[in-house]
Coordinates of C-alpha atoms in Angstrom, one line a residue:
X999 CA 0.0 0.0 0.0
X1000 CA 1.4 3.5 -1.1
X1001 CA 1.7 5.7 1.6
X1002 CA 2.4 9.7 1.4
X1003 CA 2.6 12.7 3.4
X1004 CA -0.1 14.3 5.0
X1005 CA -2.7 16.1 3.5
X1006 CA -4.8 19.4 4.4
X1007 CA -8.5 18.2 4.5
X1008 CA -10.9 20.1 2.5
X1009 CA -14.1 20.3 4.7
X1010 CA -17.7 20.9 4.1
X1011 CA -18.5 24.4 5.0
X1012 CA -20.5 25.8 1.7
X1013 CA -24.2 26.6 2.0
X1014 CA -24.5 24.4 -1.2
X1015 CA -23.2 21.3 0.5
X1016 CA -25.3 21.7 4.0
X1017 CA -28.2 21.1 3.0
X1018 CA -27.4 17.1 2.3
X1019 CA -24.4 16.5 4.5
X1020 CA -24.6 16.3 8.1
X1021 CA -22.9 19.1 10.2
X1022 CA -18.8 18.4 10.2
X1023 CA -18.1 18.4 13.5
X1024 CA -14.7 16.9 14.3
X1025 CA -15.0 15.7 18.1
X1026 CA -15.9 12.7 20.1
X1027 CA -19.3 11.7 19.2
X1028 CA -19.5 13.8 15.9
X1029 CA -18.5 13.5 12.3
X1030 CA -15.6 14.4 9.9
X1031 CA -16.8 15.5 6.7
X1032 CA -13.8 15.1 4.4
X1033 CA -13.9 16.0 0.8
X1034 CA -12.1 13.5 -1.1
X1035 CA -12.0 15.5 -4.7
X1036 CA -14.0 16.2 -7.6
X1037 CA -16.1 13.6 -8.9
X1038 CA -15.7 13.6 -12.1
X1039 CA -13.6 10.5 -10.8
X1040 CA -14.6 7.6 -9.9
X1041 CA -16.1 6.8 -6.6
X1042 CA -13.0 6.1 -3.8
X1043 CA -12.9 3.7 -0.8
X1044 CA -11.7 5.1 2.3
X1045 CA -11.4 3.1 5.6
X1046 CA -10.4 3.6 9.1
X1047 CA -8.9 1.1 10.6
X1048 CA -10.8 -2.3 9.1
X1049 CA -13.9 -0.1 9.5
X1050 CA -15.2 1.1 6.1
X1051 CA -16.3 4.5 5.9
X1052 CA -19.6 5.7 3.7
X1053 CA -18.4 7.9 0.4
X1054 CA -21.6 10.4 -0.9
X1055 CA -21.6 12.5 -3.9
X1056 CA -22.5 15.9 -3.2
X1057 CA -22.1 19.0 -4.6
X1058 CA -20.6 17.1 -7.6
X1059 CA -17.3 16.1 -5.2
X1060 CA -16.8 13.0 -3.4
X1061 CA -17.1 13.1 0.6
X1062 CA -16.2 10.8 3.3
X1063 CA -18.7 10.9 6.5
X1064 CA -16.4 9.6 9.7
X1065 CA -18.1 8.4 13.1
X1066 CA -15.8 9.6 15.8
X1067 CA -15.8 7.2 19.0
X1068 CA -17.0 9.3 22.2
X1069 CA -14.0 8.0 23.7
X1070 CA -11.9 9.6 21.0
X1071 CA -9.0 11.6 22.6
X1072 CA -8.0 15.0 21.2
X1073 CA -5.3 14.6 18.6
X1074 CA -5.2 13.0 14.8
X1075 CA -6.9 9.6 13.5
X1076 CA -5.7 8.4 10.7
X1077 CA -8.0 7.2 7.3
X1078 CA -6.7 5.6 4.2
X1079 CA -8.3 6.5 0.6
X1080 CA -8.1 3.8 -2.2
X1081 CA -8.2 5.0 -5.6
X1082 CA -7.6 2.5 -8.0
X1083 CA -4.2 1.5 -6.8
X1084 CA -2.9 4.0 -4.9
X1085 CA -3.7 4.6 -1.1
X1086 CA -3.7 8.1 0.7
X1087 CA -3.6 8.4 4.3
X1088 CA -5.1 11.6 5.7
X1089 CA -4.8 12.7 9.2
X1090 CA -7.8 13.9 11.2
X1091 CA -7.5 16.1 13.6
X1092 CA -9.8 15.3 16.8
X1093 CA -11.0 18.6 19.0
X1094 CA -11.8 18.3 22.4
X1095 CA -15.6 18.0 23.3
X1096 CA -17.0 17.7 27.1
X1097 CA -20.6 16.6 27.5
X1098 CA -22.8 17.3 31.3
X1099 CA -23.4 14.8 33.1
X1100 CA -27.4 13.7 34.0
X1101 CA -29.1 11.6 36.9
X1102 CA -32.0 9.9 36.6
X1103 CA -34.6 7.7 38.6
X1104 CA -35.3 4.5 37.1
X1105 CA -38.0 2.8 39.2
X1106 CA -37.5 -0.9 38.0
X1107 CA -34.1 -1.4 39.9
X1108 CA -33.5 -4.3 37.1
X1109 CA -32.9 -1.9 34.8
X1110 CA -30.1 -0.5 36.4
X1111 CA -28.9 -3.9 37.9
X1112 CA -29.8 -6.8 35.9
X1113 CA -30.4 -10.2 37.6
X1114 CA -28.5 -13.5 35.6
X1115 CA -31.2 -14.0 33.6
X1116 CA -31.3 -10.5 32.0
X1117 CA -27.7 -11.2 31.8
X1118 CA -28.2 -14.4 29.5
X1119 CA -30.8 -11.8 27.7
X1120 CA -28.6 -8.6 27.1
X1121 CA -26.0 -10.7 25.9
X1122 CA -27.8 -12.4 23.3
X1123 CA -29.4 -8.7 22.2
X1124 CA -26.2 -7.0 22.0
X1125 CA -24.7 -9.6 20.1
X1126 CA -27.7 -9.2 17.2
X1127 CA -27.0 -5.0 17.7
X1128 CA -23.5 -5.2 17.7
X1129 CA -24.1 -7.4 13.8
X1130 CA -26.7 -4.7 12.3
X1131 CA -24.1 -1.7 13.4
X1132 CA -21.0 -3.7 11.8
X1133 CA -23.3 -3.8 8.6
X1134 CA -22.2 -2.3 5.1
X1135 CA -24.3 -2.3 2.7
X1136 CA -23.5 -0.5 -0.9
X1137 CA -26.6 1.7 -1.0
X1138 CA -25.4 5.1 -1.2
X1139 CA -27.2 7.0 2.0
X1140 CA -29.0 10.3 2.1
X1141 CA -28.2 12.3 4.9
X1142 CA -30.1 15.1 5.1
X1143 CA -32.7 13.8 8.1
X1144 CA -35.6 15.4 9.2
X1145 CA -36.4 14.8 12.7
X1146 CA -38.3 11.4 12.7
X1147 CA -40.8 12.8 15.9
X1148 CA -42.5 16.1 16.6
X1149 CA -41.4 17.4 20.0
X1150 CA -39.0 18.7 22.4
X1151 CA -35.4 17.9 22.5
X1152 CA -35.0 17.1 25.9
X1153 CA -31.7 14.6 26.6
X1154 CA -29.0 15.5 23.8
X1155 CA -26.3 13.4 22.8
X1156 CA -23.5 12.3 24.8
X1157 CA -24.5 12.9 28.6
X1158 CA -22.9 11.6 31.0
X1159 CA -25.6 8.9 32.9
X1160 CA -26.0 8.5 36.0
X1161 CA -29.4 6.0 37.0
X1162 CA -29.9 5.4 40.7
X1163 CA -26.7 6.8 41.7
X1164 CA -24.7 4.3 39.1
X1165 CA -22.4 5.6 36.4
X1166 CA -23.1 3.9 33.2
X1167 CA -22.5 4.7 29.5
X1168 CA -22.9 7.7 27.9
X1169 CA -26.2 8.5 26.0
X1170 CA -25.8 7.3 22.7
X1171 CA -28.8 9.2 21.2
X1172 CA -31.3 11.5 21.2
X1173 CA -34.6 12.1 23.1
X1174 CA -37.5 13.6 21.1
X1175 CA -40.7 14.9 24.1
X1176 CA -43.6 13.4 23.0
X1177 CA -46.6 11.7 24.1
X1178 CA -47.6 8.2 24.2
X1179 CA -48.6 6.9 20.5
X1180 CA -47.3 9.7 18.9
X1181 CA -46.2 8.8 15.1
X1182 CA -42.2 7.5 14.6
X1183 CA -41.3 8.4 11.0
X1184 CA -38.5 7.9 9.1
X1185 CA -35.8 10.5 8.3
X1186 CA -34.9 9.5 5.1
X1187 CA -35.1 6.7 2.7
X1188 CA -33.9 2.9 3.8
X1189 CA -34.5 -0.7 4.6
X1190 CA -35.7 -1.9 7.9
X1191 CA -32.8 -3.9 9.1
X1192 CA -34.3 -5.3 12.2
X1193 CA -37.2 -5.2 14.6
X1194 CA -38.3 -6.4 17.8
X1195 CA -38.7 -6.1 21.9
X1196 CA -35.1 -5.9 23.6
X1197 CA -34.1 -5.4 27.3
X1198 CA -33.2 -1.8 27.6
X1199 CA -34.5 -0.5 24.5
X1200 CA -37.8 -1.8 24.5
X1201 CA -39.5 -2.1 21.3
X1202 CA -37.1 -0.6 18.4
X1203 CA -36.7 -0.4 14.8
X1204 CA -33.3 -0.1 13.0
X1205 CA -33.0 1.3 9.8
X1206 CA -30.1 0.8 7.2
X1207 CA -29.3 4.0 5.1
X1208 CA -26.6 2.6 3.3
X1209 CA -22.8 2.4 3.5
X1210 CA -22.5 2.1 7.4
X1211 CA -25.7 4.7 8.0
X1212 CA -27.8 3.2 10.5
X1213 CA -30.6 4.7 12.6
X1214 CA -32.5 3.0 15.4
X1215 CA -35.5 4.1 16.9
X1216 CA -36.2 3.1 20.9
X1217 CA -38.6 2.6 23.4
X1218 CA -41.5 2.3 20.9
X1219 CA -45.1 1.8 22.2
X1220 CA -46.0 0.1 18.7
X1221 CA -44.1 -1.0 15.6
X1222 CA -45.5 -0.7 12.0
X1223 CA -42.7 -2.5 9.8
X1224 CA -40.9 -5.6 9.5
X1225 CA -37.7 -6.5 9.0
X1226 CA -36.4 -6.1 5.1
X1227 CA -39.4 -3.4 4.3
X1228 CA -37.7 -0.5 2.3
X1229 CA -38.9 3.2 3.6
X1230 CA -39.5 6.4 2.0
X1231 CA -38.8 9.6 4.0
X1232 CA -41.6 10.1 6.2
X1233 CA -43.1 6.9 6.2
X1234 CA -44.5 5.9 10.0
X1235 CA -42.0 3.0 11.7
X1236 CA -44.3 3.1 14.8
X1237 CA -45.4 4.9 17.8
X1238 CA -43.9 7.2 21.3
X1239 CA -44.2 4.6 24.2
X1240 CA -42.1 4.2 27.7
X1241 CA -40.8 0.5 26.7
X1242 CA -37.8 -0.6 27.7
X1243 CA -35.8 1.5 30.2
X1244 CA -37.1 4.9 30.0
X1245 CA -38.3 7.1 32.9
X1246 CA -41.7 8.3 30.7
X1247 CA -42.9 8.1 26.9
X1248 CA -40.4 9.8 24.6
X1249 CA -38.3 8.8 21.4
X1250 CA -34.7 7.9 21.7
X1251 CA -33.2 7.8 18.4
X1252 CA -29.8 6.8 17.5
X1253 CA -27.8 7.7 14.5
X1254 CA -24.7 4.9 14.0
X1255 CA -21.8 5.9 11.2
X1256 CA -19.3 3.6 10.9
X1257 CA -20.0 1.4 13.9
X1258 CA -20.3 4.3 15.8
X1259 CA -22.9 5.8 17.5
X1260 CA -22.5 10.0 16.4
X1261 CA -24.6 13.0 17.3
X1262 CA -28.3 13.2 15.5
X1263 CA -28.6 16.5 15.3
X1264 CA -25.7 16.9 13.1
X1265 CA -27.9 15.1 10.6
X1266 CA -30.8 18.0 10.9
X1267 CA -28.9 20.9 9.1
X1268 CA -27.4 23.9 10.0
X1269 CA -28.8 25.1 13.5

């Protein structure tokens, strides 16, 4: 593999591009936008690690869209672009993010400490989330989301949890206020890549965009779709409900990039 110096990164930043790109935001829990040249070209690859990274067309150049871990230390991460036979490493440059911490009451203790057989149960789920985030397929995604519930933005991205006086992992999504039945929709176009009633997240639908895009939907008093069932923007996945481990009815929708859970609202367009 041909290596070479680093590169300057040409980032999104034109009005022309924002509408359809998500927000570049180069810190833990956000995304790199990194323009990868004219596309007049065909279509490169560019990976991080093992971990393949989507490619859009947009604005009529080439763009890679990088999930940055929330664990991600200030500093550079490096990607490598294929085209043809030459590889290109480019240096990302990682800013420094802090998120607030929240606490919250959950009244069903096992929810917070899980007995053995929840244990046996959560296992088994993650291993079946852990697959549909590693996924890839070669659909090209559309980014440009609308919000997928009407409501409040109430927990954002990346707080710092707290439940019953025990740390546990940051929140990997976003909480959308709203009532009890209150229509899920999708954000943008995609294939329903799995459904069904898990431990913490209750009832939830996952959505495959394409290329590594994935969206989940959590906590759902209802689901409408099945599993392999393309969407059109808009189209109604299910309903607000309290399922799972949630404190009250609300949305929690996560946005995964890469195998990486990343900030929803970058998704929404400029604020």
């Amino acid at each position: 593999m041909k290596s070479c110096r680093m590169l300057c990164l040409a980032l999104a930043c034109c009005s022309t591009t924002a509408l359809a790109l998500p927000r570049h935001a180069p810190v833990p829990g956000g995304v790199a936008v990194i323009d990868l040249g004219p596309a007049s070209s065909p279509a490169p690859t560019a990976r991080w690690g093992e971990q393949q990274l989507a490619v859009v067309r947009d604005n009529n150049h080439w763009f890679a869209l990088f999930g940055i871990p929330l664990d991600t230390l200030p500093g550079e991460l490096e990607i490598v672009v294929l085209r043809a036979s030459t590889a290109t490493k480019l240096n990302v440059p990682i800013q420094l993010k802090n998120y607030p911490e929240q606490r919250l009451t959950i009244r069903d203790q096992r929810k917070v400490e899980p007995n053995a057989a929840d244990l046996v149960r959560i296992e088994r789920e993650q291993a079946t989330t852990d697959a549909i985030k590693r996924s890839f397929s070669p659909a090209m995604p559309l980014s440009d989301f609308v919000q997928p519930a009407s409501g409040r933005l109430s927990s954002r991205f990346g707080l710092r949890r707290i439940f019953n006086g025990l740390p546990r992992n940051p929140h990997a999504g976003l909480d959308v206020a709203a009532g009890s039945g209150a229509p899920v929709t999708a954000p943008n176009d995609g294939v329903v890549a799995n459904t069904g009633n898990y431990f913490f997240n209750g009832n939830t639908v996952f959505i495959d965009h394409g290329q590594g895009l994935i969206t989940a939907y959590m906590h759902l008093s209802r689901i409408d779709v099945r599993s392999g069932q393309p969407v059109k923007k808009g189209e109604i996945l299910g309903a607000v409900g309290a399922t799972g481990r949630a404190t009250g009815p609300h949305l929690h929708w996560a946005v995964i990039l890469n195998n990486t859970p990343v900030d929803p609202e970058l998704f929404l367009g400029n604020p």
